[in-house]
Short mmCIF file of N, CA and C in Angstrom, two decimals:
data_model
loop_
_atom_site.label_atom_id
_atom_site.label_comp_id
_atom_site.label_asym_id
_atom_site.label_seq_id
_atom_site.Cartn_x
_atom_site.Cartn_y
_atom_site.Cartn_z
N UNK A 1 0.94 -1.37 0.08
CA UNK A 1 -0.21 -0.10 0.21
C UNK A 1 0.43 1.29 -0.28
N UNK A 2 0.41 2.35 -0.98
CA UNK A 2 1.43 3.77 -0.85
C UNK A 2 1.58 4.08 0.28
N UNK A 3 2.41 4.57 0.93
CA UNK A 3 2.59 6.08 2.51
C UNK A 3 2.06 7.12 1.81
N UNK A 4 1.27 7.84 2.70
CA UNK A 4 1.14 9.20 2.67
C UNK A 4 1.69 9.72 3.77
N UNK A 5 2.68 10.79 2.84
CA UNK A 5 3.28 11.79 3.85
C UNK A 5 2.79 13.26 3.80
N UNK A 6 2.92 14.38 4.89
CA UNK A 6 2.33 15.23 3.97
C UNK A 6 3.53 16.21 5.24
N UNK A 7 3.64 17.23 3.87
CA UNK A 7 4.66 18.25 4.24
C UNK A 7 3.82 19.77 4.42
N UNK A 8 4.43 21.16 4.72
CA UNK A 8 3.98 22.28 4.42
C UNK A 8 3.37 22.42 3.33
N UNK A 9 3.53 22.08 2.46
CA UNK A 9 2.99 22.78 1.12
C UNK A 9 2.60 21.14 -0.19
N UNK A 10 2.72 20.24 0.22
CA UNK A 10 2.41 18.80 -1.01
C UNK A 10 2.35 17.57 -0.01
N UNK A 11 1.58 17.11 -1.08
CA UNK A 11 1.38 15.24 -0.55
C UNK A 11 2.56 14.44 -1.19
N UNK A 12 3.02 13.92 -0.36
CA UNK A 12 4.05 13.21 -0.96
C UNK A 12 3.67 11.01 -0.83
N UNK A 13 3.58 10.88 -2.03
CA UNK A 13 3.07 9.32 -1.82
C UNK A 13 4.44 8.36 -2.41
N UNK A 14 4.81 7.71 -1.51
CA UNK A 14 5.62 6.80 -1.39
C UNK A 14 5.25 5.50 -1.52
N UNK A 15 5.64 4.50 -2.80
CA UNK A 15 5.53 3.52 -3.28
C UNK A 15 6.03 2.35 -3.17
N UNK A 16 5.88 1.34 -2.31
CA UNK A 16 6.60 -0.11 -2.40
C UNK A 16 7.54 -0.28 -4.21
N UNK A 17 8.36 -1.12 -3.83
CA UNK A 17 9.34 -1.38 -4.95
C UNK A 17 8.34 -1.75 -6.06
N UNK A 18 7.09 -3.41 -5.68
CA UNK A 18 6.21 -3.80 -6.53
C UNK A 18 5.06 -2.58 -7.16
N UNK A 19 5.16 -1.72 -6.17
CA UNK A 19 4.11 -0.55 -6.94
C UNK A 19 4.76 0.27 -7.79
N UNK A 20 5.64 0.35 -8.16
CA UNK A 20 6.48 0.73 -8.46
C UNK A 20 6.72 0.18 -9.97
N UNK A 21 6.87 -0.77 -9.97
CA UNK A 21 7.26 -1.93 -10.85
C UNK A 21 5.87 -2.08 -11.59
N UNK A 22 4.52 -2.28 -11.14
CA UNK A 22 3.52 -2.38 -11.29
C UNK A 22 2.83 -1.13 -12.24
N UNK A 23 3.48 -0.50 -11.46
CA UNK A 23 2.27 0.97 -11.94
C UNK A 23 3.41 2.02 -13.20
N UNK A 24 4.66 1.05 -12.82
CA UNK A 24 5.65 1.51 -14.20
C UNK A 24 5.84 3.20 -13.88
N UNK A 25 5.90 3.46 -12.90
CA UNK A 25 5.98 5.18 -12.48
C UNK A 25 6.76 5.01 -10.97
N UNK A 26 7.07 6.17 -9.90
CA UNK A 26 7.68 6.22 -9.37
C UNK A 26 7.00 7.21 -8.17
N UNK A 27 7.71 7.76 -7.01
CA UNK A 27 6.77 8.11 -5.71
C UNK A 27 6.67 9.48 -6.54
N UNK A 28 5.77 10.09 -5.79
CA UNK A 28 4.99 11.89 -6.55
C UNK A 28 5.20 12.17 -4.87
N UNK A 29 5.24 13.50 -5.93
CA UNK A 29 4.79 14.92 -4.88
C UNK A 29 4.14 15.92 -5.53
N UNK A 30 3.04 15.88 -4.95
CA UNK A 30 1.62 16.79 -5.44
C UNK A 30 1.47 17.71 -4.46
N UNK A 31 1.84 19.02 -5.23
CA UNK A 31 2.11 20.05 -4.51
C UNK A 31 -0.05 20.48 -3.68
N UNK A 32 -0.04 21.21 -2.99
CA UNK A 32 -1.29 20.90 -2.55
C UNK A 32 -2.05 22.14 -3.06
N UNK A 33 -1.52 23.12 -3.51
CA UNK A 33 -1.93 24.35 -4.42
C UNK A 33 -2.49 23.62 -6.05
N UNK A 34 -1.92 22.54 -6.24
CA UNK A 34 -2.43 21.73 -7.37
C UNK A 34 -3.99 20.60 -7.47
N UNK A 35 -4.19 20.80 -6.53
CA UNK A 35 -4.97 19.88 -5.91
C UNK A 35 -6.63 20.55 -6.02
N UNK A 36 -7.40 20.36 -6.58
CA UNK A 36 -8.55 21.01 -7.27
C UNK A 36 -10.20 20.46 -6.67
N UNK A 37 -9.62 18.81 -6.26
CA UNK A 37 -10.65 18.07 -5.67
C UNK A 37 -10.29 17.03 -4.94
N UNK A 38 -10.99 16.93 -3.71
CA UNK A 38 -11.08 15.70 -3.00
C UNK A 38 -11.99 14.22 -2.71
N UNK A 39 -11.92 13.08 -3.04
CA UNK A 39 -13.16 12.39 -2.80
C UNK A 39 -12.51 11.28 -2.42
N UNK A 40 -13.48 10.64 -1.58
CA UNK A 40 -13.22 9.90 -1.01
C UNK A 40 -14.55 8.71 -1.52
N UNK A 41 -13.99 7.19 -1.55
CA UNK A 41 -14.53 6.06 -2.80
C UNK A 41 -14.55 4.71 -1.93
N UNK A 42 -15.20 4.62 -1.02
CA UNK A 42 -15.36 3.66 -0.19
C UNK A 42 -15.54 2.01 -0.54
N UNK A 43 -16.36 2.33 -1.97
CA UNK A 43 -16.58 1.26 -2.35
C UNK A 43 -15.81 1.52 -4.22
N UNK A 44 -14.89 0.79 -4.96
CA UNK A 44 -14.24 1.41 -6.11
C UNK A 44 -15.12 0.32 -6.76
N UNK A 45 -15.40 0.93 -7.89
CA UNK A 45 -16.30 0.34 -9.55
C UNK A 45 -15.01 0.40 -10.70
N UNK A 46 -15.25 -0.32 -11.13
CA UNK A 46 -13.61 -0.85 -11.89
C UNK A 46 -13.94 -0.03 -12.99
N UNK A 47 -14.96 0.91 -13.47
CA UNK A 47 -15.42 1.64 -14.65
C UNK A 47 -14.63 2.84 -14.21
N UNK A 48 -14.52 3.72 -12.80
CA UNK A 48 -13.72 4.47 -13.29
C UNK A 48 -12.49 5.08 -13.52
N UNK A 49 -11.91 3.75 -13.67
CA UNK A 49 -10.15 3.42 -14.04
C UNK A 49 -10.31 4.15 -15.32
N UNK A 50 -11.63 3.80 -16.64
CA UNK A 50 -10.92 4.07 -17.65
C UNK A 50 -10.01 2.98 -18.26
N UNK A 51 -9.25 3.42 -19.84
CA UNK A 51 -8.43 2.55 -20.17
C UNK A 51 -6.82 2.33 -20.00
N UNK A 52 -6.75 1.23 -19.85
CA UNK A 52 -5.11 1.37 -19.44
C UNK A 52 -4.57 1.42 -20.50
N UNK A 53 -3.13 2.82 -20.72
CA UNK A 53 -2.35 2.66 -21.38
C UNK A 53 -0.78 2.17 -20.72
N UNK A 54 -0.73 2.12 -19.78
CA UNK A 54 0.58 0.66 -19.58
C UNK A 54 0.32 0.72 -17.73
N UNK A 55 0.63 -0.39 -17.41
CA UNK A 55 0.85 -0.85 -15.94
C UNK A 55 0.65 -1.94 -15.70
N UNK A 56 -0.15 -2.04 -14.97
CA UNK A 56 -0.59 -3.75 -14.65
C UNK A 56 -2.30 -3.67 -13.96
N UNK A 57 -2.86 -4.50 -14.41
CA UNK A 57 -3.95 -4.85 -14.53
C UNK A 57 -4.58 -6.31 -14.14
N UNK A 58 -4.93 -6.33 -12.70
CA UNK A 58 -5.80 -7.88 -12.71
C UNK A 58 -7.25 -7.17 -12.33
N UNK A 59 -8.04 -8.22 -13.14
CA UNK A 59 -9.56 -7.22 -13.21
C UNK A 59 -9.96 -7.65 -11.56
N UNK A 60 -10.38 -6.51 -11.33
CA UNK A 60 -11.38 -6.82 -9.63
C UNK A 60 -10.57 -7.09 -8.85
N UNK A 61 -8.75 -6.75 -8.95
CA UNK A 61 -8.11 -7.54 -7.89
C UNK A 61 -6.67 -6.05 -7.60
N UNK A 62 -6.07 -5.66 -9.07
CA UNK A 62 -5.27 -4.56 -8.80
C UNK A 62 -5.16 -3.51 -10.01
N UNK A 63 -5.02 -2.53 -10.02
CA UNK A 63 -5.03 -1.80 -10.84
C UNK A 63 -3.96 -0.38 -10.75
N UNK A 64 -3.22 -0.74 -11.22
CA UNK A 64 -1.71 0.34 -11.11
C UNK A 64 -0.93 0.89 -12.50
N UNK A 65 -0.84 1.60 -12.78
CA UNK A 65 -0.70 2.23 -13.64
C UNK A 65 -1.25 3.57 -14.36
N UNK A 66 -1.20 3.80 -15.38
CA UNK A 66 -1.72 5.21 -16.43
C UNK A 66 -2.30 4.74 -17.32
N UNK A 67 -3.69 5.62 -17.44
CA UNK A 67 -5.11 5.35 -17.74
C UNK A 67 -5.84 6.97 -18.13
N UNK A 68 -6.33 6.28 -19.36
CA UNK A 68 -7.21 7.69 -20.05
C UNK A 68 -8.38 7.52 -19.82
N UNK A 69 -9.50 8.55 -19.34
CA UNK A 69 -10.67 8.41 -19.70
C UNK A 69 -11.33 9.85 -19.98
N UNK A 70 -12.30 10.15 -20.68
CA UNK A 70 -12.64 11.28 -21.32
C UNK A 70 -11.82 12.09 -21.88
N UNK A 71 -10.84 12.06 -22.21
CA UNK A 71 -8.90 12.40 -22.57
C UNK A 71 -8.20 12.96 -21.52
N UNK A 72 -8.73 12.57 -20.02
CA UNK A 72 -7.78 13.02 -19.04
C UNK A 72 -7.01 12.18 -18.77
N UNK A 73 -5.61 12.27 -18.97
CA UNK A 73 -4.60 10.96 -18.40
C UNK A 73 -4.65 10.97 -16.54
N UNK A 74 -4.68 9.42 -16.27
CA UNK A 74 -5.06 9.17 -14.84
C UNK A 74 -3.74 8.21 -14.33
N UNK A 75 -3.37 8.55 -12.87
CA UNK A 75 -2.81 7.64 -12.48
C UNK A 75 -3.62 6.92 -11.41
N UNK A 76 -3.15 6.06 -11.51
CA UNK A 76 -4.03 4.68 -10.31
C UNK A 76 -2.86 3.31 -9.97
N UNK A 77 -3.10 4.02 -8.43
CA UNK A 77 -2.61 2.99 -7.01
C UNK A 77 -3.39 2.33 -6.59
N UNK A 78 -4.14 1.26 -6.97
CA UNK A 78 -5.19 0.57 -6.26
C UNK A 78 -5.12 -0.99 -6.30
N UNK A 79 -5.01 -1.28 -5.34
CA UNK A 79 -5.42 -3.18 -5.19
C UNK A 79 -6.73 -3.35 -3.96
N UNK A 80 -7.21 -3.94 -4.62
CA UNK A 80 -8.56 -4.78 -3.48
C UNK A 80 -8.19 -5.12 -2.11
N UNK A 81 -8.31 -4.91 -1.09
CA UNK A 81 -9.86 -4.30 -0.67
C UNK A 81 -9.83 -2.97 -0.23
N UNK A 82 -8.81 -2.38 -0.98
CA UNK A 82 -8.68 -1.06 -0.57
C UNK A 82 -10.23 0.16 -1.20
N UNK A 83 -10.35 0.61 -0.15
CA UNK A 83 -11.27 2.23 -0.61
C UNK A 83 -10.46 3.14 -1.46
N UNK A 84 -10.78 3.84 -1.57
CA UNK A 84 -9.54 4.71 -2.67
C UNK A 84 -10.28 6.69 -2.57
N UNK A 85 -8.69 7.31 -2.33
CA UNK A 85 -9.97 8.95 -3.14
C UNK A 85 -8.75 9.20 -4.29
N UNK A 86 -9.56 9.96 -4.68
CA UNK A 86 -9.54 10.39 -5.78
C UNK A 86 -9.15 12.04 -5.77
N UNK A 87 -8.31 12.26 -6.76
CA UNK A 87 -7.70 13.25 -6.82
C UNK A 87 -7.34 14.07 -7.87
N UNK A 88 -8.63 15.54 -8.07
CA UNK A 88 -8.57 16.21 -9.61
C UNK A 88 -7.63 17.13 -9.59
N UNK A 89 -6.85 17.28 -10.13
CA UNK A 89 -5.64 18.43 -10.39
C UNK A 89 -5.74 19.32 -11.06
N UNK A 90 -5.16 20.30 -10.94
CA UNK A 90 -5.46 21.46 -11.44
C UNK A 90 -4.60 21.82 -13.18
N UNK A 91 -3.30 20.83 -12.94
CA UNK A 91 -2.14 20.79 -13.83
C UNK A 91 -1.64 19.64 -13.67
N UNK A 92 -0.81 19.75 -14.96
CA UNK A 92 1.03 18.60 -14.74
C UNK A 92 0.21 17.49 -15.35
N UNK A 93 0.60 16.67 -15.82
CA UNK A 93 0.89 15.55 -16.52
C UNK A 93 -0.45 14.72 -16.21
N UNK A 94 -0.85 14.48 -15.61
CA UNK A 94 -2.36 13.56 -14.92
C UNK A 94 -3.23 14.70 -14.60
N UNK A 95 -4.56 15.05 -15.09
CA UNK A 95 -5.30 15.98 -14.05
C UNK A 95 -6.65 14.50 -13.14
N UNK A 96 -5.65 13.97 -12.92
CA UNK A 96 -6.60 13.09 -11.78
C UNK A 96 -5.33 11.67 -11.45
N UNK A 97 -5.80 11.40 -9.85
CA UNK A 97 -4.90 10.23 -9.41
C UNK A 97 -6.14 9.74 -8.45
N UNK A 98 -6.06 8.28 -8.59
CA UNK A 98 -6.59 7.49 -7.74
C UNK A 98 -5.92 6.92 -6.81
N UNK A 99 -6.16 6.65 -6.16
CA UNK A 99 -5.35 6.03 -4.73
C UNK A 99 -5.72 5.42 -3.72
N UNK A 100 -5.29 4.04 -3.73
CA UNK A 100 -5.67 3.10 -2.92
C UNK A 100 -5.02 3.62 -1.10
N UNK A 101 -6.20 3.02 -0.42
CA UNK A 101 -6.09 3.18 0.86
C UNK A 101 -6.78 2.49 1.75
N UNK A 102 -6.60 2.28 3.48
CA UNK A 102 -7.50 1.98 3.80
C UNK A 102 -8.71 2.35 4.72
N UNK A 103 -8.48 4.31 4.62
CA UNK A 103 -9.47 4.77 4.81
C UNK A 103 -9.93 5.74 4.46
N UNK A 104 -10.54 5.90 3.20
CA UNK A 104 -10.28 6.49 2.47
C UNK A 104 -11.28 8.11 2.95
N UNK A 105 -12.13 7.93 3.98
CA UNK A 105 -12.57 9.44 4.58
C UNK A 105 -11.21 10.41 5.50
N UNK A 106 -10.81 9.19 6.28
CA UNK A 106 -9.76 9.89 7.01
C UNK A 106 -8.71 10.93 6.32
N UNK A 107 -8.17 9.87 5.09
CA UNK A 107 -6.99 10.27 4.22
C UNK A 107 -7.95 11.55 3.43
N UNK A 108 -9.12 11.99 2.83
CA UNK A 108 -9.57 12.63 2.22
C UNK A 108 -9.60 13.95 2.86
N UNK A 109 -9.68 13.54 4.46
CA UNK A 109 -9.96 14.79 5.37
C UNK A 109 -8.87 15.26 5.32
N UNK A 110 -7.76 14.17 6.34
CA UNK A 110 -6.55 15.06 5.99
C UNK A 110 -6.09 15.72 4.60
N UNK A 111 -6.13 15.22 3.69
CA UNK A 111 -5.82 15.71 2.63
C UNK A 111 -6.16 17.26 2.19
N UNK A 112 -7.67 17.67 2.41
CA UNK A 112 -8.63 18.80 2.24
C UNK A 112 -8.30 19.36 3.48
N UNK A 113 -7.74 19.15 4.73
CA UNK A 113 -7.46 20.32 5.53
C UNK A 113 -5.80 20.71 5.53
N UNK A 114 -5.30 20.13 4.73
CA UNK A 114 -3.95 21.33 3.75
C UNK A 114 -3.92 21.81 2.83
N UNK A 115 -5.15 22.01 2.17
CA UNK A 115 -5.50 22.60 0.93
C UNK A 115 -5.52 24.10 1.10
N UNK A 116 -4.86 25.03 -0.24
CA UNK A 116 -5.55 26.58 0.70
C UNK A 116 -6.54 27.06 0.03
N UNK A 117 -6.93 27.65 1.13
CA UNK A 117 -8.29 28.59 1.14
C UNK A 117 -9.18 29.17 -0.30
#
């Protein structure tokens, strides 16, 4: 499971070796000023992911990697039975990130508390 750390101005996402390999991605740092919206999803539906461009997908088990839906690029780190937090971003290569976690409401609340007013 990805680890989330909070600095004064950014959310840091640290992935395990296997998550980096499966998602064909790296650890990320997202400035709070780039986060437009935060949504907690307790029951993840496969249709939210869109079309995988590269990464790893085991249907209804794990979704890791780069996706595209409605002309928006997404970065996804999610493994069943995790809940998820969806971040809509203002700019950058990805317009949305879907992050697996054990308690989506708590993580969404923590991220929201760091966003600029």
